Amino acid sequence: MAIRAVCFDLYGTLINIETNEDMEEIYRGISHYLTYHRVFMNRREVRERYFAVMKERKRQSTERYPEIDVEAIWHTILIQENSKPVNGREKLAKELARLHRAISRTRLELYEGVKSTLKSLQEHYQLAVISDAQHCFALPEMRAMNIKKYFDIRIISGDYGYRKPDSRLFHMAAEQLEVAPHQVIYVGNDMYRDIYGAQQAGLKTIFMDSNQGAKTYNDIQPDYFARDFYQVLDGVAFLAQEHVDE
């Protein structure tokens, strides 16, 4: 059966991003912003509480590869602080998650060749994203980079509580695309989370060698190695033809 879909990792594959959650400005800004909502914590308290809740939520997870939900972290902090009104906590938690992300972000841009490649692939294949990310900022960042329109299927790990290389994320994408796993090519930049994970789920793989991600994992090898995003098209064509010849 022919290749029918191509799935992509998001960060480090499509989007070249850099964040630094250690920056003091993040927690100072959030501390100041919280005062408008009658929540009073200094920047040190904000930071300590954030990482303490994150650590506890990971500890409580029963998943092999646990994923956090940053909105839930801020929601927990707001409950601890007895923030008012109660019915506004979810909205405020999302605002805090996005504020945290925005201040920590030092780079957000597409890798060269992404848009032209996606446009070409869209003419022949279904496209999807499978990303270790948070819904509240992954989709807005895709929209800001003008690539959200290429993907009807978007599997975001923060929605499920587990992350790659968990096979369920890859199988979920194939199911929503209504194709078999072996009819899917997955493109990613991390040899462990992306390539190993996708191969365990039965997908063909292209490793996109970017400035991020693990370059090796045990003896795992991708089905195709792309030195940059421009070579992804060549990789898809090669694997699609290989699949026909089998």
CSV table of C-alpha atoms in Angstrom, one decimal:
chain,number,residue,atom,x,y,z
A,1,MET,CA,0.0,0.0,0.0
A,2,ALA,CA,1.3,3.5,-0.9
A,3,ILE,CA,2.4,6.2,1.5
A,4,ARG,CA,-0.6,8.3,2.2
A,5,ALA,CA,0.5,10.7,5.0
A,6,VAL,CA,3.5,12.6,6.3
A,7,CYS,CA,3.6,13.7,10.0
A,8,PHE,CA,6.0,16.2,11.5
A,9,ASP,CA,7.5,17.0,14.9
A,10,LEU,CA,7.0,20.7,15.5
A,11,TYR,CA,9.9,22.3,17.6
A,12,GLY,CA,13.3,21.6,16.2
A,13,THR,CA,11.9,20.3,13.0
A,14,LEU,CA,9.5,22.9,11.6
A,15,ILE,CA,10.0,25.7,14.1
A,16,ASN,CA,13.4,26.9,15.3
A,17,ILE,CA,12.7,27.9,18.8
A,18,GLU,CA,14.7,28.8,21.9
A,19,THR,CA,13.4,29.2,25.4
A,20,ASN,CA,15.0,29.8,28.8
A,21,GLU,CA,12.8,29.1,31.8
A,22,ASP,CA,15.6,30.2,34.2
A,23,MET,CA,15.3,33.9,33.3
A,24,GLU,CA,14.5,36.0,36.4
A,25,GLU,CA,12.4,38.3,34.2
A,26,ILE,CA,9.8,35.6,33.7
A,27,TYR,CA,8.9,35.2,37.4
A,28,ARG,CA,9.2,39.0,38.1
A,29,GLY,CA,6.7,39.7,35.3
A,30,ILE,CA,4.3,37.1,36.4
A,31,SER,CA,4.6,38.3,40.0
A,32,HIS,CA,3.7,41.8,38.9
A,33,TYR,CA,0.9,40.6,36.7
A,34,LEU,CA,-0.7,38.5,39.5
A,35,THR,CA,-1.1,41.6,41.7
A,36,TYR,CA,-3.8,42.8,39.3
A,37,HIS,CA,-5.7,39.6,40.2
A,38,ARG,CA,-5.1,40.0,44.0
A,39,VAL,CA,-2.5,37.3,44.2
A,40,PHE,CA,0.6,38.4,45.9
A,41,MET,CA,3.8,36.4,45.6
A,42,ASN,CA,7.3,37.7,45.0
A,43,ARG,CA,9.3,36.4,42.0
A,44,ARG,CA,11.2,33.8,44.1
A,45,GLU,CA,7.9,32.4,45.4
A,46,VAL,CA,6.4,32.2,41.9
A,47,ARG,CA,9.4,30.3,40.6
A,48,GLU,CA,9.6,27.9,43.5
A,49,ARG,CA,5.9,27.2,43.4
A,50,TYR,CA,5.9,26.6,39.7
A,51,PHE,CA,8.6,24.1,39.7
A,52,ALA,CA,7.4,22.4,42.9
A,53,VAL,CA,3.9,21.8,41.4
A,54,MET,CA,5.5,20.6,38.2
A,55,LYS,CA,7.7,18.1,40.0
A,56,GLU,CA,4.7,16.8,42.1
A,57,ARG,CA,2.5,16.4,39.1
A,58,LYS,CA,5.2,14.4,37.3
A,59,ARG,CA,5.7,12.3,40.5
A,60,GLN,CA,2.0,11.5,40.6
A,61,SER,CA,1.8,10.4,37.0
A,62,THR,CA,1.5,6.7,36.2
A,63,GLU,CA,2.8,7.2,32.7
A,64,ARG,CA,6.1,5.9,31.5
A,65,TYR,CA,6.8,9.1,29.6
A,66,PRO,CA,4.9,11.7,31.6
A,67,GLU,CA,3.9,15.1,30.1
A,68,ILE,CA,3.0,18.1,32.1
A,69,ASP,CA,0.0,20.5,31.5
A,70,VAL,CA,1.3,24.0,32.2
A,71,GLU,CA,-2.3,25.4,32.4
A,72,ALA,CA,-3.0,22.8,35.1
A,73,ILE,CA,0.2,23.9,37.0
A,74,TRP,CA,-0.9,27.5,37.1
A,75,HIS,CA,-4.5,26.5,38.0
A,76,THR,CA,-3.1,24.5,40.9
A,77,ILE,CA,-1.1,27.5,42.1
A,78,LEU,CA,-4.2,29.8,41.9
A,79,ILE,CA,-6.2,27.3,43.9
A,80,GLN,CA,-3.4,27.2,46.5
A,81,GLU,CA,-3.6,31.0,46.7
A,82,ASN,CA,-7.4,30.9,46.9
A,83,SER,CA,-7.6,33.3,43.9
A,84,LYS,CA,-10.9,35.0,43.2
A,85,PRO,CA,-13.2,34.7,41.3
A,86,VAL,CA,-13.2,30.9,41.1
A,87,ASN,CA,-14.8,30.9,37.7
A,88,GLY,CA,-12.0,33.0,36.3
A,89,ARG,CA,-9.2,30.7,37.3
A,90,GLU,CA,-9.0,28.6,34.1
A,91,LYS,CA,-8.8,31.8,31.9
A,92,LEU,CA,-6.1,33.3,34.2
A,93,ALA,CA,-4.2,30.0,34.2
A,94,LYS,CA,-4.0,30.0,30.4
A,95,GLU,CA,-2.9,33.7,30.4
A,96,LEU,CA,-0.1,32.8,32.9
A,97,ALA,CA,1.0,29.9,30.8
A,98,ARG,CA,1.2,32.0,27.7
A,99,LEU,CA,2.9,34.9,29.6
A,100,HIS,CA,5.5,32.4,31.0
A,101,ARG,CA,6.1,31.1,27.5
A,102,ALA,CA,6.3,34.6,25.9
A,103,ILE,CA,8.9,36.0,28.3
A,104,SER,CA,11.0,32.8,28.2
A,105,ARG,CA,11.1,32.7,24.4
A,106,THR,CA,14.2,34.1,22.9
A,107,ARG,CA,13.8,32.8,19.3
A,108,LEU,CA,10.8,31.8,17.1
A,109,GLU,CA,11.3,31.3,13.4
A,110,LEU,CA,10.8,28.7,10.7
A,111,TYR,CA,13.7,26.6,9.4
A,112,GLU,CA,14.5,27.4,5.8
A,113,GLY,CA,12.4,25.5,3.3
A,114,VAL,CA,9.5,24.6,5.6
A,115,LYS,CA,6.7,26.5,3.8
A,116,SER,CA,7.7,25.5,0.3
A,117,THR,CA,8.1,21.9,1.4
A,118,LEU,CA,4.8,21.7,3.2
A,119,LYS,CA,3.0,23.3,0.2
A,120,SER,CA,4.5,20.7,-2.1
A,121,LEU,CA,3.7,17.8,0.2
A,122,GLN,CA,0.1,19.0,0.8
A,123,GLU,CA,-0.7,18.4,-2.9
A,124,HIS,CA,0.0,14.7,-2.6
A,125,TYR,CA,-0.3,13.7,1.1
A,126,GLN,CA,-2.3,14.2,4.2
A,127,LEU,CA,-0.2,16.2,6.8
A,128,ALA,CA,-0.2,16.1,10.6
A,129,VAL,CA,1.8,17.3,13.5
A,130,ILE,CA,2.8,15.1,16.5
A,131,SER,CA,4.5,17.3,19.0
A,132,ASP,CA,5.6,17.3,22.6
A,133,ALA,CA,4.1,20.7,23.4
A,134,GLN,CA,1.3,22.6,25.1
A,135,HIS,CA,-1.9,23.3,23.3
A,136,CYS,CA,-2.2,26.9,24.7
A,137,PHE,CA,0.9,28.1,22.9
A,138,ALA,CA,1.7,25.5,20.2
A,139,LEU,CA,-1.3,26.4,18.1
A,140,PRO,CA,-0.8,30.1,18.4
A,141,GLU,CA,2.9,29.8,17.5
A,142,MET,CA,2.0,27.6,14.5
A,143,ARG,CA,-0.5,30.4,13.5
A,144,ALA,CA,2.1,33.1,14.0
A,145,MET,CA,4.5,31.2,11.7
A,146,ASN,CA,1.7,30.7,9.2
A,147,ILE,CA,1.9,26.9,9.1
A,148,LYS,CA,-1.2,25.9,11.1
A,149,LYS,CA,-3.3,25.9,7.9
A,150,TYR,CA,-1.2,22.9,6.5
A,151,PHE,CA,-2.3,20.6,9.3
A,152,ASP,CA,-5.8,19.4,10.0
A,153,ILE,CA,-4.6,16.8,12.5
A,154,ARG,CA,-2.5,18.1,15.4
A,155,ILE,CA,-1.6,15.7,18.2
A,156,ILE,CA,-0.2,17.7,21.1
A,157,SER,CA,1.2,15.7,24.0
A,158,GLY,CA,0.1,18.2,26.7
A,159,ASP,CA,-3.5,17.2,26.0
A,160,TYR,CA,-2.9,13.6,26.9
A,161,GLY,CA,-0.5,13.5,29.8
A,162,TYR,CA,2.2,11.5,28.0
A,163,ARG,CA,4.8,12.3,25.4
A,164,LYS,CA,7.0,10.8,22.7
A,165,PRO,CA,8.4,8.2,22.3
A,166,ASP,CA,5.0,6.8,23.5
A,167,SER,CA,3.6,4.9,20.6
A,168,ARG,CA,0.0,6.0,21.4
A,169,LEU,CA,0.6,9.5,20.0
A,170,PHE,CA,1.8,8.1,16.6
A,171,HIS,CA,-1.1,5.6,16.5
A,172,MET,CA,-3.5,8.3,17.4
A,173,ALA,CA,-2.4,10.4,14.4
A,174,ALA,CA,-2.6,7.4,12.0
A,175,GLU,CA,-6.1,6.6,13.3
A,176,GLN,CA,-7.3,10.2,12.8
A,177,LEU,CA,-5.7,10.3,9.4
A,178,GLU,CA,-7.6,7.0,8.7
A,179,VAL,CA,-4.4,5.3,7.4
A,180,ALA,CA,-2.3,2.4,8.6
A,181,PRO,CA,0.9,3.2,10.5
A,182,HIS,CA,3.1,1.8,7.7
A,183,GLN,CA,1.5,4.2,5.3
A,184,VAL,CA,2.9,7.2,7.3
A,185,ILE,CA,6.2,8.9,7.1
A,186,TYR,CA,7.3,10.7,10.3
A,187,VAL,CA,9.8,13.6,10.2
A,188,GLY,CA,11.6,14.6,13.4
A,189,ASN,CA,14.9,16.0,14.8
A,190,ASP,CA,15.3,13.8,17.8
A,191,MET,CA,16.7,10.2,17.3
A,192,TYR,CA,15.1,9.0,20.6
A,193,ARG,CA,11.7,10.7,20.9
A,194,ASP,CA,11.0,11.0,17.2
A,195,ILE,CA,12.8,8.3,15.2
A,196,TYR,CA,12.8,5.6,17.8
A,197,GLY,CA,9.2,6.4,18.9
A,198,ALA,CA,7.9,6.5,15.3
A,199,GLN,CA,9.6,3.2,14.4
A,200,GLN,CA,8.3,1.5,17.4
A,201,ALA,CA,4.8,2.5,16.2
A,202,GLY,CA,5.4,1.1,12.7
A,203,LEU,CA,6.0,4.4,10.8
A,204,LYS,CA,8.7,5.2,8.2
A,205,THR,CA,11.1,7.9,9.5
A,206,ILE,CA,13.1,10.8,8.2
A,207,PHE,CA,15.6,12.4,10.6
A,208,MET,CA,15.9,16.1,10.0
A,209,ASP,CA,19.4,17.2,11.3
A,210,SER,CA,18.7,20.5,13.0
A,211,ASN,CA,20.3,22.6,15.7
A,212,GLN,CA,18.2,20.8,18.3
A,213,GLY,CA,17.5,17.2,19.5
A,214,ALA,CA,19.4,14.0,20.2
A,215,LYS,CA,21.5,13.0,17.2
A,216,THR,CA,21.9,9.4,18.3
A,217,TYR,CA,20.1,6.7,20.4
A,218,ASN,CA,21.6,3.3,20.7
A,219,ASP,CA,21.8,1.7,17.3
A,220,ILE,CA,18.7,3.4,15.9
A,221,GLN,CA,18.9,4.6,12.3
A,222,PRO,CA,16.2,6.5,10.4
A,223,ASP,CA,14.9,5.3,7.0
A,224,TYR,CA,16.2,8.6,5.5
A,225,PHE,CA,18.6,11.2,6.8
A,226,ALA,CA,17.9,14.8,5.7
A,227,ARG,CA,20.7,17.3,6.3
A,228,ASP,CA,18.3,20.2,6.2
A,229,PHE,CA,14.6,20.7,5.6
A,230,TYR,CA,15.0,21.1,1.8
A,231,GLN,CA,16.0,17.4,1.7
A,232,VAL,CA,12.8,16.3,3.3
A,233,LEU,CA,11.1,16.3,-0.1
A,234,ASP,CA,13.8,14.0,-1.4
A,235,GLY,CA,13.3,11.7,1.5
A,236,VAL,CA,9.6,11.5,1.1
A,237,ALA,CA,10.0,10.7,-2.6
A,238,PHE,CA,12.6,8.0,-1.9
A,239,LEU,CA,10.5,6.3,0.8
A,240,ALA,CA,7.3,6.5,-1.2
A,241,GLN,CA,9.0,4.9,-4.2
A,242,GLU,CA,10.6,2.3,-1.9
A,243,HIS,CA,7.2,1.5,-0.5
A,244,VAL,CA,5.8,1.0,-4.0
A,245,ASP,CA,8.7,-1.4,-4.9
A,246,GLU,CA,8.2,-3.6,-1.9
